Short mmCIF file of C-alpha atoms and ligand atoms in Angstrom, two decimals:
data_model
loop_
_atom_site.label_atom_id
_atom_site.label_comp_id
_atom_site.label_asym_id
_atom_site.label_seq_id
_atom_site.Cartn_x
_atom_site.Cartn_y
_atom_site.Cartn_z
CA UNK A 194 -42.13 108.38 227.34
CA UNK A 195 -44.00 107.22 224.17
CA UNK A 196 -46.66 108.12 222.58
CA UNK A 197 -49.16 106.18 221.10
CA UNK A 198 -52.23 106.78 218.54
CA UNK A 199 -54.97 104.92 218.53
CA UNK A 200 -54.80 103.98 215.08
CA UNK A 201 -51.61 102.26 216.04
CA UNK A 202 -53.29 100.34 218.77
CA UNK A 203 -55.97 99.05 216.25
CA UNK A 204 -53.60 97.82 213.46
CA UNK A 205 -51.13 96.83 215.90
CA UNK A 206 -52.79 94.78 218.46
CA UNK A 207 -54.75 91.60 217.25
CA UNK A 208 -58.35 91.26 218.95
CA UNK A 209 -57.10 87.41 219.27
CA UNK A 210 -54.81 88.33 221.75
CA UNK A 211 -56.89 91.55 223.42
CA UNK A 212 -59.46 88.33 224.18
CA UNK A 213 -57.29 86.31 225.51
CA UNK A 214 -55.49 88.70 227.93
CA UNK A 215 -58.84 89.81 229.02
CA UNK A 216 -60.23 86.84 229.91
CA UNK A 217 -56.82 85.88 232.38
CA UNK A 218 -57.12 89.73 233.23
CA UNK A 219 -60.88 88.71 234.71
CA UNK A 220 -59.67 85.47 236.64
CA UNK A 221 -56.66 87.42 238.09
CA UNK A 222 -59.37 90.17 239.09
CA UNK A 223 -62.07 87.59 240.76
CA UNK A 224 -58.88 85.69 242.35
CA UNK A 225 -57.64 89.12 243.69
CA UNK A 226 -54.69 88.99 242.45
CA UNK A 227 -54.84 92.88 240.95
CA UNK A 228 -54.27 96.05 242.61
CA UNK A 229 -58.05 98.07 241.45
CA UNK A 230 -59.51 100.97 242.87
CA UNK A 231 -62.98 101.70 242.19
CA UNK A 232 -63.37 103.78 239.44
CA UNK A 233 -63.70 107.93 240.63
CA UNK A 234 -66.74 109.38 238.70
CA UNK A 235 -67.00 113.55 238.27
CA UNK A 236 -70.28 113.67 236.45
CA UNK A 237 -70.49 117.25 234.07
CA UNK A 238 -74.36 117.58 234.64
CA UNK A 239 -74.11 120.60 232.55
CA UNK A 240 -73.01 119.49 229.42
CA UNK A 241 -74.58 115.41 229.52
CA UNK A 242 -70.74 114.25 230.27
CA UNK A 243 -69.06 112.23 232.77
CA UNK A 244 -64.93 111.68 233.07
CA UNK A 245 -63.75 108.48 234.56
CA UNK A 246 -60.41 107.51 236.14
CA UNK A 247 -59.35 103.90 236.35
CA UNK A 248 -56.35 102.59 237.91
CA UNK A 249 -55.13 99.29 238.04
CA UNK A 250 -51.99 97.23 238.80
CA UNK A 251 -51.18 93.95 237.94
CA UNK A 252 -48.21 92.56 239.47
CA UNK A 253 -48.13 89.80 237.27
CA UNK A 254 -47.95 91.97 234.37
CA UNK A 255 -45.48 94.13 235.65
CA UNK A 256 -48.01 96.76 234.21
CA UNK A 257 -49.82 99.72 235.98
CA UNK A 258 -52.16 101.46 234.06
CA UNK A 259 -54.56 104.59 234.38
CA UNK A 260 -57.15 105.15 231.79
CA UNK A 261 -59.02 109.08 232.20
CA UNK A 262 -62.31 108.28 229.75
CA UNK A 263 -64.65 110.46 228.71
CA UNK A 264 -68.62 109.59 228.52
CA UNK A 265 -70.56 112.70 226.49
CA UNK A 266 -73.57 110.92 224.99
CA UNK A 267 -74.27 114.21 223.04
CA UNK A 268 -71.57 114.68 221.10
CA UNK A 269 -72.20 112.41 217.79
CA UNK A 270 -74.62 115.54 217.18
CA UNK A 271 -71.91 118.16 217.50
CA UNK A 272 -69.53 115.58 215.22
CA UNK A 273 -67.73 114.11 218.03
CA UNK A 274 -67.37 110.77 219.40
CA UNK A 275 -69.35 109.94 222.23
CA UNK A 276 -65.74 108.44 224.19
CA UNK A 277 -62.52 110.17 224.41
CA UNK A 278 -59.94 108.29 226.44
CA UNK A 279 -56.19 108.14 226.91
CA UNK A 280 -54.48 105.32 228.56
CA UNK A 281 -51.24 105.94 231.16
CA UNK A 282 -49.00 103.03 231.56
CA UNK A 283 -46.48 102.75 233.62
CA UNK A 284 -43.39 100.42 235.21
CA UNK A 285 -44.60 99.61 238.66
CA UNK A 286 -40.92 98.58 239.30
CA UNK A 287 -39.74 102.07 238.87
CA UNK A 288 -42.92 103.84 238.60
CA UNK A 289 -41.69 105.16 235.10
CA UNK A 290 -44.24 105.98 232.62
CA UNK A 291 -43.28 104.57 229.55
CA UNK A 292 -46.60 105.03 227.24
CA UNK A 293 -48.99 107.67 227.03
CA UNK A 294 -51.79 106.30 224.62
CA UNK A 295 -54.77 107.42 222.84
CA UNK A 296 -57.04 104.62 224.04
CA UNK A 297 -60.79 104.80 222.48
CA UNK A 298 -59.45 101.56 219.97
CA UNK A 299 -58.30 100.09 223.39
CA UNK A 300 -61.37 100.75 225.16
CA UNK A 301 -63.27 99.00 222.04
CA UNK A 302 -60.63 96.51 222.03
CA UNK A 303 -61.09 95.49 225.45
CA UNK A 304 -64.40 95.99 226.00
CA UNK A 305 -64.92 93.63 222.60
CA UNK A 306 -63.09 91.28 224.42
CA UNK A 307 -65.22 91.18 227.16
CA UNK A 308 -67.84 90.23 225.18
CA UNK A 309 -66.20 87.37 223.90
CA UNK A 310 -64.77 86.25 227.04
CA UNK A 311 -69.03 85.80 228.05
CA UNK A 312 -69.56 84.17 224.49
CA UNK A 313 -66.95 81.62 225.36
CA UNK A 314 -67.66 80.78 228.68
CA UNK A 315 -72.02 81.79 228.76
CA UNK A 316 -73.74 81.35 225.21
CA UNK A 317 -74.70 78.35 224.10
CA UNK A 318 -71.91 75.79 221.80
CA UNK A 319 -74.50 75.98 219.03
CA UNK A 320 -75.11 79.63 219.57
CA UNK A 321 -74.68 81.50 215.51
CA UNK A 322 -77.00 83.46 215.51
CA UNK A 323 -75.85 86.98 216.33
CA UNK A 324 -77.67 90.30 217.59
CA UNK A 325 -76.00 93.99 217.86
CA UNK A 326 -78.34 96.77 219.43
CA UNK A 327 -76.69 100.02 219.16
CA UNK A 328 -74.63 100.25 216.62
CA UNK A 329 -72.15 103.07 217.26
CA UNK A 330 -68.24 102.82 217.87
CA UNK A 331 -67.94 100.09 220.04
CA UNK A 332 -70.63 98.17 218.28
CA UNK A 333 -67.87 97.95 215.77
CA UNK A 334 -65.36 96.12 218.15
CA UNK A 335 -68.01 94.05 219.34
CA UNK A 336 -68.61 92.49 216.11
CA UNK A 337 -64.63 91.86 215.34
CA UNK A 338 -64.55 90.26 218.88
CA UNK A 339 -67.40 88.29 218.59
CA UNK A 340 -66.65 86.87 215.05
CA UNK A 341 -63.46 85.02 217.00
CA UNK A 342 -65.56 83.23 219.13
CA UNK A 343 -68.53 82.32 217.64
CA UNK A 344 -69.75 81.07 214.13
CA UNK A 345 -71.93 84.20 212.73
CA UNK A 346 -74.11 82.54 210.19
CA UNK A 347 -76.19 85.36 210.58
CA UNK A 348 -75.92 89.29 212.51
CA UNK A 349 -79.00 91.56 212.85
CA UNK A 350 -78.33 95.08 213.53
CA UNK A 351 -80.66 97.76 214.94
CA UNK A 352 -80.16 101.38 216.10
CA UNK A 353 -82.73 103.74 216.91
CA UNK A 354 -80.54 105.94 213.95
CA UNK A 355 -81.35 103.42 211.25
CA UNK A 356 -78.30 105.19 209.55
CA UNK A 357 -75.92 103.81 211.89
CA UNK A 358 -76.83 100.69 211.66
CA UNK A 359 -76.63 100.74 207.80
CA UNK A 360 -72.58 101.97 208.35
CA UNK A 361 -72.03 99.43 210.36
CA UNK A 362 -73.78 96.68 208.06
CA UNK A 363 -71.34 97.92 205.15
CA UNK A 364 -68.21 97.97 207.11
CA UNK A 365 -68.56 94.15 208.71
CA UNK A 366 -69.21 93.53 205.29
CA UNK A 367 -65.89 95.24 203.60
CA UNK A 368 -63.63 94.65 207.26
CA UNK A 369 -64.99 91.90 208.52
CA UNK A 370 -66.61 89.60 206.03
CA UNK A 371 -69.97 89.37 207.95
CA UNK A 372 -73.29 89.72 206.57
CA UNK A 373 -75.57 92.18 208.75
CA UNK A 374 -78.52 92.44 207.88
CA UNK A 375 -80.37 95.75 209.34
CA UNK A 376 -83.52 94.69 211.30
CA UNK A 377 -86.57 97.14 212.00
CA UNK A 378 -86.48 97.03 215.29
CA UNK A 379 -84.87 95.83 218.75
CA UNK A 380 -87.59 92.87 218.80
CA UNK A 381 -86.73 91.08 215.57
CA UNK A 382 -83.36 91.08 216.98
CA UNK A 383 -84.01 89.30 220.26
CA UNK A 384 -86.32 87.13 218.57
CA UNK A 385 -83.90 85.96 216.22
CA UNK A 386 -81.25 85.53 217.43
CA UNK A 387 -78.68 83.37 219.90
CA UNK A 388 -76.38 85.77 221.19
CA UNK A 389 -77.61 89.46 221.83
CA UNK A 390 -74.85 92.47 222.62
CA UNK A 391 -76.60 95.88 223.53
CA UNK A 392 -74.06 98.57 223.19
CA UNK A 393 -76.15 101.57 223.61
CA UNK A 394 -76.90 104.44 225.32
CA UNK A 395 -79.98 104.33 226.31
CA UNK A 396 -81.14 105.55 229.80
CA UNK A 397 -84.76 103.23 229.49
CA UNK A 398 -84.76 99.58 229.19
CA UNK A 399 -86.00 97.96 226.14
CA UNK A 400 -85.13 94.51 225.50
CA UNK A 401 -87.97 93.17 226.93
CA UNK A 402 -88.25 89.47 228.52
CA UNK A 403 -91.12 88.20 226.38
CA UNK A 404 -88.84 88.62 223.17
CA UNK A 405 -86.53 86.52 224.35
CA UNK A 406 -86.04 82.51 223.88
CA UNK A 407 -84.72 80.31 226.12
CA UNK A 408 -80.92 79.58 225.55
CA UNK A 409 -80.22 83.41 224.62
CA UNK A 410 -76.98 84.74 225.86
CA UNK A 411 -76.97 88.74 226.43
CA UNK A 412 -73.82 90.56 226.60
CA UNK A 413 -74.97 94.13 227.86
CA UNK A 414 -72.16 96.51 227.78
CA UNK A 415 -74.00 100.17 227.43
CA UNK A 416 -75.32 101.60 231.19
CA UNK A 417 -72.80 102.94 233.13
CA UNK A 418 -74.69 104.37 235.96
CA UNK A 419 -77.74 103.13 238.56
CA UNK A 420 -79.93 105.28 236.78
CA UNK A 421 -79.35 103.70 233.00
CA UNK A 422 -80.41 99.85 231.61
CA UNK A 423 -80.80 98.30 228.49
CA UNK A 424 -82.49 94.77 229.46
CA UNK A 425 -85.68 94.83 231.64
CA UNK A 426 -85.77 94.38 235.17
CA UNK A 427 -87.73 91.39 234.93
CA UNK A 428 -85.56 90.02 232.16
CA UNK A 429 -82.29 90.15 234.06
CA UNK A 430 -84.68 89.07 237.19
CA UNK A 431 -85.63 85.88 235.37
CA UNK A 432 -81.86 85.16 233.90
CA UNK A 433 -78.84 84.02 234.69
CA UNK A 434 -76.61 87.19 235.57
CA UNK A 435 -72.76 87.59 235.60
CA UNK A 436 -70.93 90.73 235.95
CA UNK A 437 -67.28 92.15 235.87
CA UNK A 438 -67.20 92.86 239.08
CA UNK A 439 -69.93 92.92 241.86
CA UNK A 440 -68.64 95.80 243.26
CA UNK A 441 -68.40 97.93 240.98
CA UNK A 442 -71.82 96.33 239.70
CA UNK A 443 -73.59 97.51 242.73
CA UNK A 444 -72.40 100.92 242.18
CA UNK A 445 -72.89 101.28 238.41
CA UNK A 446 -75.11 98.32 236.55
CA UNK A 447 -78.33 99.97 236.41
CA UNK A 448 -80.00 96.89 234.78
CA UNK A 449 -79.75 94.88 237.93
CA UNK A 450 -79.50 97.69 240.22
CA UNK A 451 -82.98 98.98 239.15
CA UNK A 452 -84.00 94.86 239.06
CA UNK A 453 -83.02 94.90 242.62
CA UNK A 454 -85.11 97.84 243.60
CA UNK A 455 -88.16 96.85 242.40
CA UNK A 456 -87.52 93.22 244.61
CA UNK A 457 -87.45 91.48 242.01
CA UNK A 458 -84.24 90.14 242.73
CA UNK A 459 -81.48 89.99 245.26
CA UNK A 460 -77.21 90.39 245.00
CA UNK A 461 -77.05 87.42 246.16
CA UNK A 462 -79.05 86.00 242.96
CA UNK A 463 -75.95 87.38 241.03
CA UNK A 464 -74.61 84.03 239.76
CA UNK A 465 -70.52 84.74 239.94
CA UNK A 466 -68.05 87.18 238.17
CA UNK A 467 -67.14 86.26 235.02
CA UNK A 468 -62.88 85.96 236.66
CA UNK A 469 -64.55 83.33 239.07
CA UNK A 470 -65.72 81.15 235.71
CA UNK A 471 -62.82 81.35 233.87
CA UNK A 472 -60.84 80.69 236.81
CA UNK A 473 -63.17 77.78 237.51
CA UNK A 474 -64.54 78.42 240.73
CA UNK A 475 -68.25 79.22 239.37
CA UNK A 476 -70.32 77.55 236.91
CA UNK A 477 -70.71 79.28 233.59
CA UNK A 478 -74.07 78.04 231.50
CA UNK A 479 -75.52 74.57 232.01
CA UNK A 480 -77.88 73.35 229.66
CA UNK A 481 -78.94 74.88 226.46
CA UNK A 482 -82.44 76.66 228.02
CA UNK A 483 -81.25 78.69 230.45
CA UNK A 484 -80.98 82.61 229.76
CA UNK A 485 -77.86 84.44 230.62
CA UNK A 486 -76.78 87.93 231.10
CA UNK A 487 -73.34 89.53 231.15
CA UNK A 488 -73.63 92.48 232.63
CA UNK A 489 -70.21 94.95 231.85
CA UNK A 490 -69.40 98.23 233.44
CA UNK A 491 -65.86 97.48 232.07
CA UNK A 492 -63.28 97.44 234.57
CA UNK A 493 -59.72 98.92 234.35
CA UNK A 494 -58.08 95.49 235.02
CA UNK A 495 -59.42 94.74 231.17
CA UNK A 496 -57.19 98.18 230.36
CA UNK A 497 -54.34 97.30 232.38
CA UNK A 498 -54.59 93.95 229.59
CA UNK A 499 -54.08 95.74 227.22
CA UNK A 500 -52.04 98.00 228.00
CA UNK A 501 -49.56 95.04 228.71
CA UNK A 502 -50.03 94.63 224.89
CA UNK A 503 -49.21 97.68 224.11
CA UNK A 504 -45.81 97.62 225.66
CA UNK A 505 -45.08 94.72 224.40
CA UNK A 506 -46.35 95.69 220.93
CA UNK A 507 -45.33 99.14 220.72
CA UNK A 508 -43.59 100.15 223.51
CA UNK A 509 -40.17 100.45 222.22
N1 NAD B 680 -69.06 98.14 229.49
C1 NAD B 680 -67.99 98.75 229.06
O1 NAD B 680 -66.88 98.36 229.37
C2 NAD B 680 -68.11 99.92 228.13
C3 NAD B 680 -67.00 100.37 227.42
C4 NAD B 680 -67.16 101.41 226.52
C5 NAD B 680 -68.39 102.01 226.37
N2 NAD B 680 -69.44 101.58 227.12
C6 NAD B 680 -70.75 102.22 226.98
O2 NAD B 680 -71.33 101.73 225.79
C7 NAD B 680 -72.27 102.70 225.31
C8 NAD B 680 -72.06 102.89 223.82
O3 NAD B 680 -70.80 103.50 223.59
P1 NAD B 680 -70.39 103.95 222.11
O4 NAD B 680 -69.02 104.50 222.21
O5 NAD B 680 -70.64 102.86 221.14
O6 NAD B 680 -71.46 105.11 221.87
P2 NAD B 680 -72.07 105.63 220.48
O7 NAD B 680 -72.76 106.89 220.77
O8 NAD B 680 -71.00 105.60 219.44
O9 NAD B 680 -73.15 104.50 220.08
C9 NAD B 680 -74.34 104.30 220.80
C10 NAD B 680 -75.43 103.93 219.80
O10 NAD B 680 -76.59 103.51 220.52
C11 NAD B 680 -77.73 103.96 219.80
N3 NAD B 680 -78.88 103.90 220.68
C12 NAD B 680 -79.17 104.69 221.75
N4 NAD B 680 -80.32 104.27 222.34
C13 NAD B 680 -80.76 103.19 221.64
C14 NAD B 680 -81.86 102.30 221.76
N5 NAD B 680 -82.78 102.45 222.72
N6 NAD B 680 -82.00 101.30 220.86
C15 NAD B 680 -81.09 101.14 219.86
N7 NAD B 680 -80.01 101.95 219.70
C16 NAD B 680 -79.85 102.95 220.58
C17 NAD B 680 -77.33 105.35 219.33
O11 NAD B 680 -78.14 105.77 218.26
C18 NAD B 680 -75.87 105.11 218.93
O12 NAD B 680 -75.73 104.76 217.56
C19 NAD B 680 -72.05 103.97 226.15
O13 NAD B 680 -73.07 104.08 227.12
C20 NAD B 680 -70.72 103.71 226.82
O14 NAD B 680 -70.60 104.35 228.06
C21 NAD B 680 -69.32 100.56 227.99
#
């Protein structure tokens, strides 16, 4: 069995490709054509953490995967990341493992991708103006995937850590090529722009629906768990919602979990997973005023993606 680091996933694997794989990895998801446990959850109350487990196979990949990730919101203040994970991928012919690999650039990767897949298929044609709210590690992939899809004539950033939101300003600039320019708050942000990704993680909502203009596409990848949300119940209430998955969105997407509590919506209202658009059996966005929300928990069919990359990048 190999093993791979993570900094050979990032330089290895092109966010072109991560994108595409993801978005066939959706369709093949909503058309059930994967293998994909719900996620199993051990929460570590005691120290802020939780550990995930994902499984998922994908016959049509010939690729099993199961990625253990690591949630400890804490940590940036004791110098650590706030994600560990590790990616397990396996032959499903044989059930050989062939790659054992670090996987927080895959999870970014991925979970980038995911992003873009809603850009392509949710925000408006016209749609250049970019938002980032939370500007910590996977804020960083989101840009990079993002930047495929869309024209970025201009990015806001904000981050309750101003800081952070500086970094990432300077590397889009020297990696990227993008301009960010740091906004005061999470308002100016909505306000201004066309696309808005949250990537925090926050346990209160606070994008709130009076900020936002019609056409605005939201790609809300931070809450994990019923009890977290970035976007306001009566924001995601009054949009156009897509998830993942609605299963695992009625177990973990506290922004429209906590929408549906307070009646302000129902599950039904949930417009279509974002497989069943790509795959063309939902509507994606249909006229330019309409608000729409992705809503991600991130699934493990977008690791099993890319961990099909990996084997083909770097498996040998
Ligand atoms: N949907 C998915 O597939 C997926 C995948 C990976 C991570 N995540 C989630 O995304 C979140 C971010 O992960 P990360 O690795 O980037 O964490 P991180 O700690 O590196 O970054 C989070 C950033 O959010 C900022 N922040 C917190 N509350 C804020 C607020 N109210 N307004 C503005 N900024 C705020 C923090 O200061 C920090 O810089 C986590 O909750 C994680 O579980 C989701």
């Amino acid at each position: 069995m190999r093993f791979v680091r993570d900094d050979e996933v990032a330089s290895a694997i092109p966010m072109r490709e991560v994108i595409d794989a993801v978005e066939r990895g959706f369709a093949l998801y909503s058309l059930r054509r994967v293998r994909m446990p719900q996620r199993v959850r051990t929460d570590v109350p005691e120290h802020n953490g939780a550990i995930l487990l994902m499984p998922c196979l994908v016959p049509e990949l010939e690729v099993y995967s199961v990625k253990y990730v690591t949630v400890y919101p804490d940590n940036p203040s004791r110098g650590l990341p706030t994600i560990f994970a590790a990616l397990l991928i396996s032959d499903p012919r044989t059930g050989e493992p062939k790659v054992l690999a670090e996987a927080r650039a895959a999870t970014g990767l991925r979970t980038g991708a995911a992003t873009a897949v809603s850009i392509k298929h949710l925000a408006r044609r016209d749609a250049e103006n970019l938002g980032i709210i939370g500007c910590g590690y996977q804020a960083r992939w989101q840009l990079r995937a993002a930047a495929e899809v869309m024209r970025c004539s201009a990015v806001r950033a904000y981050d309750v850590v101003r800081q952070r939101a500086e970094e990432l300003a300077s590397e889009a600039s020297r990696e990227l090529g993008l301009e960010v320019r740091v906004s005061d708050t999470a308002e100016e942000v909505v306000r201004r722009s066309d696309v808005v990704i949250t990537a925090t993680t926050s346990r209160t909502p606070f994008v709130k629906k009076q900020w936002v203009r019609p056409g605005t596409h939201f790609s809300a990848i931070g809450a994990f768990t019923p009890d977290m949300a970035e976007l306001e119940a009566e924001l995601v209430a009054s949009s156009k919602v897509y998830v993942d998955s609605l299963e695992a969105a009625k177990e973990e997407a506290g922004d429209i979990i906590q929408a549906v509590a307070k009646g302000l919506m129902r599950w039904e209202d949930v417009r279509a997973e974002i497989g069943e658009v790509v795959a063309g059996l939902k509507k994606g966005r249909e006229n330019d005023e309409e608000v729409t929300v992705f809503k991600s928990v991130g699934i493990a069919v977008q690791d099993a993606a890319v961990a099909a990359l990996i084997l083909r990048h770097l498996g040998e």
